[in-house]
Amino acid sequence: MRSPAHAWRLSGAVFFFLLTAAGPWSHAAQPASGATTCAAPAPEGTPDAGAELSAWAPDGRVRYTATAQGELLRHAADDGRITARVMLGFEPRALAVAGGPGALVLVAGRGRDAISVHDPESLATVRRYALPDGRSVVAALDLPGRARFALGFSDRDELWEIAYGPDAPPVLLGLVHDYRSNEAVPLPGRLTPRPFRVPGATRALLPGAVPRELLRIDASGRVGVVDLEVRREIERPAHPPFEDGVLAAAWRQRDARGWLIAARGSRRVDRLRAGDWRLEPVATLPGEVLALAASPGAGEVHALHAGATSVGVVRIDPVSAETVAIPYDADTHALLRQQGTRAVRCPPPPDGAGERALSRPPVPGTPAGNAAPQPTR
């Protein structure tokens, strides 16, 4: 039986690499005979049997995986060797890693005690949360601009924020009258959940270009925008549900920001711009969209698409809608690998660039994954 470390080494023309938080993938694009296959999206929040979750520490020195067997592993970045491990006792479905002074690893999934927070070095359990009726977490994000985790549930019409910063403000427990009269009960701010209601269960959460915003995909595939400062879903663009899955990448240029979004199996990329909150077409790619990833600085978005015999990459300007075909090189590969979908099978760039990219830390300045979002204006 091969060790997990073995899976980190590239030995052939095809390998698995991580691309977006939008969910796992199962449907395969059909290339010409003899071509390499790239997987395309399946519905979010429904990991394949045996799927493995994986996330980098923000500094790029350590990688964590949560296996289908319910084990959390810590890997060294240089050779992938396992340096710590712990059994979770539940089926993992979401993994997020926070850095900085309050560095922690959060794993969540299905089961009664299926949210656990761990020390990033030893993986010792720091906190465990009980979920009534064995409910299920399907999405977890690190929000470094807020020093909090965000969690979404597949069977619960609420989201959680969990602050991990040492100086997190207290959570006040009480009714409206208690707050106004300063009689609310203060609970420790660090690691105390801050739940709030949203309209329906969640399929996926995707980070925004500013720390306070999230893109939420509900159980029906509808898109909503969550403002974490006011603790509610503030917009629900008029658009048919993304029933078969969605890819998204946040972008920001000067005073404009939003997301580029593509449906599973589609060649079309839509733009959702903050302020008008309308989904409108911005680009049509040569083949099916396989992944979207923000460039460093988040001013542009790179789109991986299927081709006749391989894959291609297009750089999209979200404001002008200009598209430019670019090489699928190590830098582009690193962006796509660090921001994207859970199990996508694609070829590495030529000349061993894929192996070099695999060992790179997260790209700074991108609003997805573990990288810090741009500051709120």
mmCIF file of C-alpha atoms in Angstrom:
data_model
loop_
_atom_site.group_PDB
_atom_site.id
_atom_site.type_symbol
_atom_site.label_atom_id
_atom_site.label_comp_id
_atom_site.label_asym_id
_atom_site.label_seq_id
_atom_site.Cartn_x
_atom_site.Cartn_y
_atom_site.Cartn_z
ATOM 1 C CA MET A 1 0.000 0.000 0.000
ATOM 2 C CA ARG A 2 1.463 3.348 -1.035
ATOM 3 C CA SER A 3 2.038 5.985 1.593
ATOM 4 C CA PRO A 4 0.317 9.391 1.370
ATOM 5 C CA ALA A 5 3.723 10.919 0.789
ATOM 6 C CA HIS A 6 4.091 8.864 -2.386
ATOM 7 C CA ALA A 7 1.032 10.560 -3.866
ATOM 8 C CA TRP A 8 2.828 13.887 -3.667
ATOM 9 C CA ARG A 9 5.397 12.889 -6.270
ATOM 10 C CA LEU A 10 4.605 13.287 -9.931
ATOM 11 C CA SER A 11 5.557 10.190 -11.855
ATOM 12 C CA GLY A 12 3.490 10.421 -15.037
ATOM 13 C CA ALA A 13 1.763 12.749 -17.401
ATOM 14 C CA VAL A 14 -1.399 12.920 -15.296
ATOM 15 C CA PHE A 15 -1.854 13.746 -11.624
ATOM 16 C CA PHE A 16 -4.429 15.116 -9.203
ATOM 17 C CA PHE A 17 -4.136 18.681 -8.009
ATOM 18 C CA LEU A 18 -6.327 21.071 -6.058
ATOM 19 C CA LEU A 19 -8.197 23.849 -7.801
ATOM 20 C CA THR A 20 -11.416 25.541 -6.092
ATOM 21 C CA ALA A 21 -13.536 25.624 -3.023
ATOM 22 C CA ALA A 22 -16.639 25.105 -5.101
ATOM 23 C CA GLY A 23 -16.701 21.364 -4.625
ATOM 24 C CA PRO A 24 -15.521 18.023 -5.983
ATOM 25 C CA TRP A 25 -15.681 16.930 -9.593
ATOM 26 C CA SER A 26 -16.711 13.760 -11.368
ATOM 27 C CA HIS A 27 -17.882 14.470 -14.939
ATOM 28 C CA ALA A 28 -15.065 14.270 -17.500
ATOM 29 C CA ALA A 29 -14.674 16.393 -20.615
ATOM 30 C CA GLN A 30 -14.273 14.224 -23.692
ATOM 31 C CA PRO A 31 -11.081 15.103 -25.600
ATOM 32 C CA ALA A 32 -10.002 13.704 -28.932
ATOM 33 C CA SER A 33 -8.687 10.165 -29.073
ATOM 34 C CA GLY A 34 -5.443 9.776 -27.179
ATOM 35 C CA ALA A 35 -5.727 13.135 -25.425
ATOM 36 C CA THR A 36 -5.331 13.703 -21.707
ATOM 37 C CA THR A 37 -8.611 13.930 -19.783
ATOM 38 C CA CYS A 38 -9.446 16.828 -17.478
ATOM 39 C CA ALA A 39 -12.291 16.396 -15.037
ATOM 40 C CA ALA A 40 -15.136 18.903 -14.866
ATOM 41 C CA PRO A 41 -17.345 19.926 -11.948
ATOM 42 C CA ALA A 42 -19.848 17.842 -10.031
ATOM 43 C CA PRO A 43 -22.270 19.369 -7.509
ATOM 44 C CA GLU A 44 -20.702 21.134 -4.549
ATOM 45 C CA GLY A 45 -20.953 19.709 -1.094
ATOM 46 C CA THR A 46 -21.059 16.087 -2.213
ATOM 47 C CA PRO A 47 -17.511 14.681 -1.973
ATOM 48 C CA ASP A 48 -16.880 11.493 -3.896
ATOM 49 C CA ALA A 49 -16.444 8.331 -1.849
ATOM 50 C CA GLY A 50 -12.787 8.139 -0.913
ATOM 51 C CA ALA A 51 -12.160 11.817 -1.704
ATOM 52 C CA GLU A 52 -9.280 13.415 0.181
ATOM 53 C CA LEU A 53 -9.396 17.035 1.347
ATOM 54 C CA SER A 54 -6.183 19.027 1.281
ATOM 55 C CA ALA A 55 -5.034 22.548 2.226
ATOM 56 C CA TRP A 56 -1.760 24.446 2.589
ATOM 57 C CA ALA A 57 -0.739 26.405 5.646
ATOM 58 C CA PRO A 58 -0.718 30.090 4.605
ATOM 59 C CA ASP A 59 3.085 30.261 4.809
ATOM 60 C CA GLY A 60 3.410 27.337 2.405
ATOM 61 C CA ARG A 61 5.643 25.284 4.717
ATOM 62 C CA VAL A 62 3.098 22.600 5.635
ATOM 63 C CA ARG A 63 0.220 20.823 3.930
ATOM 64 C CA TYR A 64 -2.720 19.119 5.656
ATOM 65 C CA THR A 65 -4.985 16.354 4.381
ATOM 66 C CA ALA A 66 -8.169 14.860 5.783
ATOM 67 C CA THR A 67 -8.798 11.368 4.469
ATOM 68 C CA ALA A 68 -12.037 9.521 3.767
ATOM 69 C CA GLN A 69 -11.044 7.174 6.608
ATOM 70 C CA GLY A 70 -11.407 10.059 9.071
ATOM 71 C CA GLU A 71 -7.734 10.829 9.644
ATOM 72 C CA LEU A 72 -6.095 14.274 9.698
ATOM 73 C CA LEU A 73 -2.483 14.322 8.467
ATOM 74 C CA ARG A 74 0.252 16.953 8.537
ATOM 75 C CA HIS A 75 2.799 16.800 5.686
ATOM 76 C CA ALA A 76 6.171 18.483 5.264
ATOM 77 C CA ALA A 77 6.189 20.678 2.154
ATOM 78 C CA ASP A 78 9.538 19.496 0.813
ATOM 79 C CA ASP A 79 8.896 15.767 0.462
ATOM 80 C CA GLY A 80 5.338 15.220 1.687
ATOM 81 C CA ARG A 81 6.345 13.036 4.622
ATOM 82 C CA ILE A 82 3.780 12.737 7.417
ATOM 83 C CA THR A 83 4.907 14.629 10.531
ATOM 84 C CA ALA A 84 1.720 14.304 12.627
ATOM 85 C CA ARG A 85 -1.589 12.455 12.460
ATOM 86 C CA VAL A 86 -4.798 12.153 14.448
ATOM 87 C CA MET A 87 -8.087 10.276 14.059
ATOM 88 C CA LEU A 88 -11.121 12.544 13.732
ATOM 89 C CA GLY A 89 -13.958 10.156 14.508
ATOM 90 C CA PHE A 90 -16.206 11.515 11.747
ATOM 91 C CA GLU A 91 -16.447 11.767 7.957
ATOM 92 C CA PRO A 92 -14.552 14.932 6.911
ATOM 93 C CA ARG A 93 -16.161 17.138 4.283
ATOM 94 C CA ALA A 94 -14.431 20.510 4.759
ATOM 95 C CA LEU A 95 -10.917 21.625 5.759
ATOM 96 C CA ALA A 96 -9.532 25.121 6.455
ATOM 97 C CA VAL A 97 -6.126 26.256 7.740
ATOM 98 C CA ALA A 98 -5.448 29.584 9.480
ATOM 99 C CA GLY A 99 -2.042 31.195 9.999
ATOM 100 C CA GLY A 100 -0.704 34.020 12.104
ATOM 101 C CA PRO A 101 -0.800 34.360 15.902
ATOM 102 C CA GLY A 102 -3.966 32.263 16.209
ATOM 103 C CA ALA A 103 -2.927 29.556 13.730
ATOM 104 C CA LEU A 104 -5.296 26.561 13.749
ATOM 105 C CA VAL A 105 -6.596 23.766 11.542
ATOM 106 C CA LEU A 106 -10.366 23.278 11.316
ATOM 107 C CA VAL A 107 -11.955 20.069 10.016
ATOM 108 C CA ALA A 108 -15.693 19.572 9.727
ATOM 109 C CA GLY A 109 -18.090 17.057 8.268
ATOM 110 C CA ARG A 110 -20.949 14.734 9.050
ATOM 111 C CA GLY A 111 -21.720 13.518 12.554
ATOM 112 C CA ARG A 112 -22.686 14.636 16.030
ATOM 113 C CA ASP A 113 -19.237 15.994 16.992
ATOM 114 C CA ALA A 114 -18.179 16.775 13.449
ATOM 115 C CA ILE A 115 -16.430 20.121 13.891
ATOM 116 C CA SER A 116 -12.968 19.994 15.421
ATOM 117 C CA VAL A 117 -10.152 22.539 15.740
ATOM 118 C CA HIS A 118 -6.548 21.356 15.986
ATOM 119 C CA ASP A 119 -3.096 22.652 16.881
ATOM 120 C CA PRO A 120 -1.208 23.134 13.584
ATOM 121 C CA GLU A 121 1.980 21.463 14.857
ATOM 122 C CA SER A 122 0.864 18.434 16.883
ATOM 123 C CA LEU A 123 -2.728 18.190 15.545
ATOM 124 C CA ALA A 124 -3.899 17.889 19.166
ATOM 125 C CA THR A 125 -7.594 18.740 19.488
ATOM 126 C CA VAL A 126 -8.079 22.302 20.756
ATOM 127 C CA ARG A 127 -11.883 22.437 20.575
ATOM 128 C CA ARG A 128 -14.700 20.180 19.458
ATOM 129 C CA TYR A 129 -18.264 21.275 18.680
ATOM 130 C CA ALA A 130 -21.380 19.129 19.017
ATOM 131 C CA LEU A 131 -23.950 19.308 16.220
ATOM 132 C CA PRO A 132 -27.524 18.319 17.079
ATOM 133 C CA ASP A 133 -29.043 15.423 15.145
ATOM 134 C CA GLY A 134 -25.792 14.579 13.381
ATOM 135 C CA ARG A 135 -25.966 17.515 10.996
ATOM 136 C CA SER A 136 -23.426 18.096 8.268
ATOM 137 C CA VAL A 137 -20.930 20.868 7.455
ATOM 138 C CA VAL A 138 -20.172 21.044 3.724
ATOM 139 C CA ALA A 139 -18.091 24.227 3.482
ATOM 140 C CA ALA A 140 -15.339 25.794 5.583
ATOM 141 C CA LEU A 141 -13.202 28.809 4.697
ATOM 142 C CA ASP A 142 -10.344 30.610 6.369
ATOM 143 C CA LEU A 143 -11.004 34.370 6.265
ATOM 144 C CA PRO A 144 -7.613 35.865 7.194
ATOM 145 C CA GLY A 145 -8.868 39.428 6.692
ATOM 146 C CA ARG A 146 -11.277 38.801 9.613
ATOM 147 C CA ALA A 147 -9.204 36.179 11.501
ATOM 148 C CA ARG A 148 -12.225 33.871 11.386
ATOM 149 C CA PHE A 149 -13.452 30.619 9.889
ATOM 150 C CA ALA A 150 -16.775 30.550 8.017
ATOM 151 C CA LEU A 151 -18.856 27.351 7.952
ATOM 152 C CA GLY A 152 -21.896 26.345 5.898
ATOM 153 C CA PHE A 153 -24.321 23.459 6.552
ATOM 154 C CA SER A 154 -26.086 21.180 4.079
ATOM 155 C CA ASP A 155 -29.098 20.689 6.360
ATOM 156 C CA ARG A 156 -29.255 23.880 8.408
ATOM 157 C CA ASP A 157 -30.358 27.383 7.360
ATOM 158 C CA GLU A 158 -27.502 29.179 9.055
ATOM 159 C CA LEU A 159 -23.823 30.021 8.734
ATOM 160 C CA TRP A 160 -21.201 30.099 11.488
ATOM 161 C CA GLU A 161 -18.249 32.374 11.970
ATOM 162 C CA ILE A 162 -15.608 31.196 14.443
ATOM 163 C CA ALA A 163 -12.975 33.772 15.434
ATOM 164 C CA TYR A 164 -9.493 32.384 16.012
ATOM 165 C CA GLY A 165 -7.489 35.544 16.742
ATOM 166 C CA PRO A 166 -6.153 35.838 20.325
ATOM 167 C CA ASP A 167 -7.759 39.292 20.632
ATOM 168 C CA ALA A 168 -11.187 38.290 19.281
ATOM 169 C CA PRO A 169 -13.968 40.427 20.811
ATOM 170 C CA PRO A 170 -16.433 38.636 23.131
ATOM 171 C CA VAL A 171 -19.592 37.035 21.795
ATOM 172 C CA LEU A 172 -22.591 38.575 23.520
ATOM 173 C CA LEU A 173 -25.385 36.148 24.384
ATOM 174 C CA GLY A 174 -28.821 37.633 24.940
ATOM 175 C CA LEU A 175 -31.932 39.236 23.436
ATOM 176 C CA VAL A 176 -32.182 42.694 21.856
ATOM 177 C CA HIS A 177 -33.164 44.227 25.198
ATOM 178 C CA ASP A 178 -30.075 42.689 26.823
ATOM 179 C CA TYR A 179 -27.773 44.280 24.252
ATOM 180 C CA ARG A 180 -29.352 47.715 24.585
ATOM 181 C CA SER A 181 -29.189 47.659 28.366
ATOM 182 C CA ASN A 182 -25.672 46.156 28.450
ATOM 183 C CA GLU A 183 -26.990 43.024 30.156
ATOM 184 C CA ALA A 184 -25.980 40.486 27.475
ATOM 185 C CA VAL A 185 -23.760 37.665 28.732
ATOM 186 C CA PRO A 186 -20.240 37.962 27.252
ATOM 187 C CA LEU A 187 -18.690 34.691 26.081
ATOM 188 C CA PRO A 188 -15.019 34.278 25.153
ATOM 189 C CA GLY A 189 -14.512 35.651 21.643
ATOM 190 C CA ARG A 190 -11.956 33.114 20.493
ATOM 191 C CA LEU A 191 -13.459 29.851 19.196
ATOM 192 C CA THR A 192 -17.036 30.674 20.226
ATOM 193 C CA PRO A 193 -19.399 30.200 17.236
ATOM 194 C CA ARG A 194 -21.283 33.221 15.923
ATOM 195 C CA PRO A 195 -24.274 31.708 14.080
ATOM 196 C CA PHE A 196 -26.680 33.662 11.899
ATOM 197 C CA ARG A 197 -29.591 32.727 9.675
ATOM 198 C CA VAL A 198 -29.525 32.506 5.884
ATOM 199 C CA PRO A 199 -32.377 31.612 3.512
ATOM 200 C CA GLY A 200 -31.929 27.853 3.278
ATOM 201 C CA ALA A 201 -29.210 25.238 3.481
ATOM 202 C CA THR A 202 -25.778 25.748 1.903
ATOM 203 C CA ARG A 203 -24.013 23.812 -0.846
ATOM 204 C CA ALA A 204 -20.799 25.865 -1.066
ATOM 205 C CA LEU A 205 -19.073 29.027 0.196
ATOM 206 C CA LEU A 206 -16.537 30.957 -1.857
ATOM 207 C CA PRO A 207 -14.406 33.890 -0.645
ATOM 208 C CA GLY A 208 -14.910 37.419 -1.855
ATOM 209 C CA ALA A 209 -12.499 40.152 -2.886
ATOM 210 C CA VAL A 210 -13.054 41.934 0.446
ATOM 211 C CA PRO A 211 -13.049 40.184 3.839
ATOM 212 C CA ARG A 212 -16.685 40.910 4.693
ATOM 213 C CA GLU A 213 -18.193 39.270 1.582
ATOM 214 C CA LEU A 214 -18.838 35.642 0.696
ATOM 215 C CA LEU A 215 -20.500 34.031 -2.285
ATOM 216 C CA ARG A 216 -22.970 31.389 -1.090
ATOM 217 C CA ILE A 217 -24.473 28.645 -3.231
ATOM 218 C CA ASP A 218 -27.632 27.314 -1.595
ATOM 219 C CA ALA A 219 -28.999 23.779 -1.734
ATOM 220 C CA SER A 220 -30.957 24.520 -4.925
ATOM 221 C CA GLY A 221 -27.958 26.034 -6.720
ATOM 222 C CA ARG A 222 -29.017 29.677 -6.332
ATOM 223 C CA VAL A 223 -26.291 32.288 -5.810
ATOM 224 C CA GLY A 224 -26.387 34.676 -2.871
ATOM 225 C CA VAL A 225 -24.009 37.310 -1.495
ATOM 226 C CA VAL A 226 -23.375 37.291 2.265
ATOM 227 C CA ASP A 227 -22.184 40.379 4.159
ATOM 228 C CA LEU A 228 -20.496 39.129 7.320
ATOM 229 C CA GLU A 229 -20.558 42.548 8.980
ATOM 230 C CA VAL A 230 -24.364 42.732 8.936
ATOM 231 C CA ARG A 231 -24.599 38.926 9.296
ATOM 232 C CA ARG A 232 -27.085 38.188 6.562
ATOM 233 C CA GLU A 233 -27.445 37.402 2.878
ATOM 234 C CA ILE A 234 -27.777 40.832 1.295
ATOM 235 C CA GLU A 235 -28.322 39.966 -2.373
ATOM 236 C CA ARG A 236 -29.723 37.105 -4.451
ATOM 237 C CA PRO A 237 -29.148 37.843 -8.155
ATOM 238 C CA ALA A 238 -31.944 36.909 -10.543
ATOM 239 C CA HIS A 239 -30.488 33.880 -12.320
ATOM 240 C CA PRO A 240 -31.560 30.270 -12.847
ATOM 241 C CA PRO A 241 -30.050 27.855 -10.301
ATOM 242 C CA PHE A 242 -26.638 26.337 -11.001
ATOM 243 C CA GLU A 243 -28.041 22.854 -10.539
ATOM 244 C CA ASP A 244 -24.924 20.912 -11.563
ATOM 245 C CA GLY A 245 -22.239 22.938 -9.817
ATOM 246 C CA VAL A 246 -20.462 26.260 -10.145
ATOM 247 C CA LEU A 247 -16.921 27.633 -10.386
ATOM 248 C CA ALA A 248 -16.140 31.127 -9.153
ATOM 249 C CA ALA A 249 -13.173 33.433 -8.571
ATOM 250 C CA ALA A 250 -13.238 36.811 -6.823
ATOM 251 C CA TRP A 251 -11.701 39.876 -8.508
ATOM 252 C CA ARG A 252 -11.041 43.514 -7.679
ATOM 253 C CA GLN A 253 -9.976 46.526 -9.750
ATOM 254 C CA ARG A 254 -9.845 49.972 -8.137
ATOM 255 C CA ASP A 255 -13.382 50.603 -6.878
ATOM 256 C CA ALA A 256 -14.948 47.656 -8.739
ATOM 257 C CA ARG A 257 -15.117 44.131 -7.386
ATOM 258 C CA GLY A 258 -17.119 40.938 -7.665
ATOM 259 C CA TRP A 259 -16.848 37.376 -8.951
ATOM 260 C CA LEU A 260 -16.505 35.604 -12.288
ATOM 261 C CA ILE A 261 -18.772 32.553 -12.325
ATOM 262 C CA ALA A 262 -19.174 29.561 -14.651
ATOM 263 C CA ALA A 263 -21.663 26.701 -14.582
ATOM 264 C CA ARG A 264 -20.557 23.108 -14.783
ATOM 265 C CA GLY A 265 -20.164 21.964 -18.381
ATOM 266 C CA SER A 266 -20.463 25.503 -19.772
ATOM 267 C CA ARG A 267 -18.114 27.518 -21.972
ATOM 268 C CA ARG A 268 -19.606 30.809 -20.747
ATOM 269 C CA VAL A 269 -18.189 32.904 -17.922
ATOM 270 C CA ASP A 270 -20.499 35.405 -16.195
ATOM 271 C CA ARG A 271 -19.631 38.476 -14.140
ATOM 272 C CA LEU A 272 -21.256 39.417 -10.846
ATOM 273 C CA ARG A 273 -20.300 42.985 -9.959
ATOM 274 C CA ALA A 274 -20.810 44.435 -6.485
ATOM 275 C CA GLY A 275 -23.345 47.246 -6.475
ATOM 276 C CA ASP A 276 -25.617 46.257 -9.356
ATOM 277 C CA TRP A 277 -25.504 42.552 -8.402
ATOM 278 C CA ARG A 278 -26.474 41.301 -11.861
ATOM 279 C CA LEU A 279 -25.062 38.189 -13.506
ATOM 280 C CA GLU A 280 -24.081 39.054 -17.078
ATOM 281 C CA PRO A 281 -21.961 37.243 -19.692
ATOM 282 C CA VAL A 282 -18.350 38.414 -19.891
ATOM 283 C CA ALA A 283 -16.577 35.732 -21.968
ATOM 284 C CA THR A 284 -17.125 32.542 -23.970
ATOM 285 C CA LEU A 285 -14.143 30.192 -23.896
ATOM 286 C CA PRO A 286 -13.003 27.767 -26.643
ATOM 287 C CA GLY A 287 -13.976 24.782 -24.477
ATOM 288 C CA GLU A 288 -15.686 23.784 -21.244
ATOM 289 C CA VAL A 289 -14.545 25.799 -18.215
ATOM 290 C CA LEU A 290 -12.594 23.559 -15.828
ATOM 291 C CA ALA A 291 -11.303 26.042 -13.243
ATOM 292 C CA LEU A 292 -11.221 29.743 -12.405
ATOM 293 C CA ALA A 293 -8.493 31.403 -10.313
ATOM 294 C CA ALA A 294 -7.699 35.019 -9.466
ATOM 295 C CA SER A 295 -4.319 36.404 -10.463
ATOM 296 C CA PRO A 296 -1.976 37.853 -7.814
ATOM 297 C CA GLY A 297 -3.616 41.107 -6.784
ATOM 298 C CA ALA A 298 -6.973 39.737 -7.995
ATOM 299 C CA GLY A 299 -7.172 42.210 -10.893
ATOM 300 C CA GLU A 300 -7.673 39.435 -13.466
ATOM 301 C CA VAL A 301 -8.960 35.871 -13.536
ATOM 302 C CA HIS A 302 -7.306 32.867 -15.167
ATOM 303 C CA ALA A 303 -9.671 30.309 -16.689
ATOM 304 C CA LEU A 304 -8.614 26.734 -17.441
ATOM 305 C CA HIS A 305 -10.672 25.228 -20.272
ATOM 306 C CA ALA A 306 -10.893 21.977 -22.195
ATOM 307 C CA GLY A 307 -9.390 21.796 -25.672
ATOM 308 C CA ALA A 308 -9.478 19.351 -28.564
ATOM 309 C CA THR A 309 -6.349 17.503 -27.473
ATOM 310 C CA SER A 310 -5.295 19.128 -24.213
ATOM 311 C CA VAL A 311 -6.223 22.131 -22.050
ATOM 312 C CA GLY A 312 -5.828 25.866 -22.486
ATOM 313 C CA VAL A 313 -5.751 28.934 -20.269
ATOM 314 C CA VAL A 314 -7.377 32.315 -20.916
ATOM 315 C CA ARG A 315 -6.731 35.467 -18.882
ATOM 316 C CA ILE A 316 -9.924 37.514 -18.417
ATOM 317 C CA ASP A 317 -10.159 41.182 -17.485
ATOM 318 C CA PRO A 318 -13.414 41.271 -15.469
ATOM 319 C CA VAL A 319 -14.099 44.981 -16.164
ATOM 320 C CA SER A 320 -13.236 45.355 -19.860
ATOM 321 C CA ALA A 321 -14.121 41.711 -20.702
ATOM 322 C CA GLU A 322 -10.866 41.430 -22.675
ATOM 323 C CA THR A 323 -9.602 37.856 -23.008
ATOM 324 C CA VAL A 324 -6.062 36.750 -23.836
ATOM 325 C CA ALA A 325 -4.824 33.187 -24.318
ATOM 326 C CA ILE A 326 -1.738 32.584 -22.159
ATOM 327 C CA PRO A 327 0.704 29.674 -21.770
ATOM 328 C CA TYR A 328 -0.106 26.936 -19.303
ATOM 329 C CA ASP A 329 3.149 27.426 -17.403
ATOM 330 C CA ALA A 330 4.287 26.788 -13.833
ATOM 331 C CA ASP A 331 2.955 30.100 -12.504
ATOM 332 C CA THR A 332 -0.494 29.558 -14.007
ATOM 333 C CA HIS A 333 -0.471 25.976 -12.816
ATOM 334 C CA ALA A 334 0.319 27.102 -9.262
ATOM 335 C CA LEU A 335 -2.570 29.576 -9.270
ATOM 336 C CA LEU A 336 -5.044 26.971 -10.479
ATOM 337 C CA ARG A 337 -3.756 24.319 -8.098
ATOM 338 C CA GLN A 338 -4.031 26.559 -5.052
ATOM 339 C CA GLN A 339 -7.502 27.962 -5.684
ATOM 340 C CA GLY A 340 -9.836 25.549 -7.087
ATOM 341 C CA THR A 341 -11.765 22.344 -7.220
ATOM 342 C CA ARG A 342 -11.170 19.210 -5.213
ATOM 343 C CA ALA A 343 -10.132 16.479 -7.557
ATOM 344 C CA VAL A 344 -9.319 17.646 -11.023
ATOM 345 C CA ARG A 345 -7.200 15.429 -13.244
ATOM 346 C CA CYS A 346 -5.064 17.441 -15.653
ATOM 347 C CA PRO A 347 -1.583 17.333 -17.202
ATOM 348 C CA PRO A 348 1.233 19.304 -15.577
ATOM 349 C CA PRO A 349 3.001 22.003 -17.601
ATOM 350 C CA PRO A 350 5.894 20.738 -19.762
ATOM 351 C CA ASP A 351 9.534 20.383 -18.725
ATOM 352 C CA GLY A 352 8.786 19.425 -15.122
ATOM 353 C CA ALA A 353 7.258 22.793 -14.295
ATOM 354 C CA GLY A 354 4.287 21.071 -12.669
ATOM 355 C CA GLU A 355 6.519 19.372 -10.122
ATOM 356 C CA ARG A 356 8.148 22.679 -9.230
ATOM 357 C CA ALA A 357 4.753 24.343 -8.913
ATOM 358 C CA LEU A 358 3.482 21.586 -6.643
ATOM 359 C CA SER A 359 5.958 22.568 -3.935
ATOM 360 C CA ARG A 360 5.216 26.280 -4.101
ATOM 361 C CA PRO A 361 3.468 28.069 -1.234
ATOM 362 C CA PRO A 362 0.133 29.806 -1.797
ATOM 363 C CA VAL A 363 0.337 32.775 -4.148
ATOM 364 C CA PRO A 364 0.124 36.046 -2.156
ATOM 365 C CA GLY A 365 -2.451 38.677 -2.993
ATOM 366 C CA THR A 366 -5.192 36.311 -4.146
ATOM 367 C CA PRO A 367 -8.605 36.419 -2.413
ATOM 368 C CA ALA A 368 -9.211 32.680 -2.515
ATOM 369 C CA GLY A 369 -7.796 29.760 -0.572
ATOM 370 C CA ASN A 370 -5.660 30.770 2.381
ATOM 371 C CA ALA A 371 -4.275 34.004 0.919
ATOM 372 C CA ALA A 372 -5.330 37.290 2.502
ATOM 373 C CA PRO A 373 -8.082 39.241 0.741
ATOM 374 C CA GLN A 374 -7.573 42.824 -0.343
ATOM 375 C CA PRO A 375 -8.468 45.365 2.403
ATOM 376 C CA THR A 376 -12.011 46.706 2.583
ATOM 377 C CA ARG A 377 -12.376 50.256 1.272
#
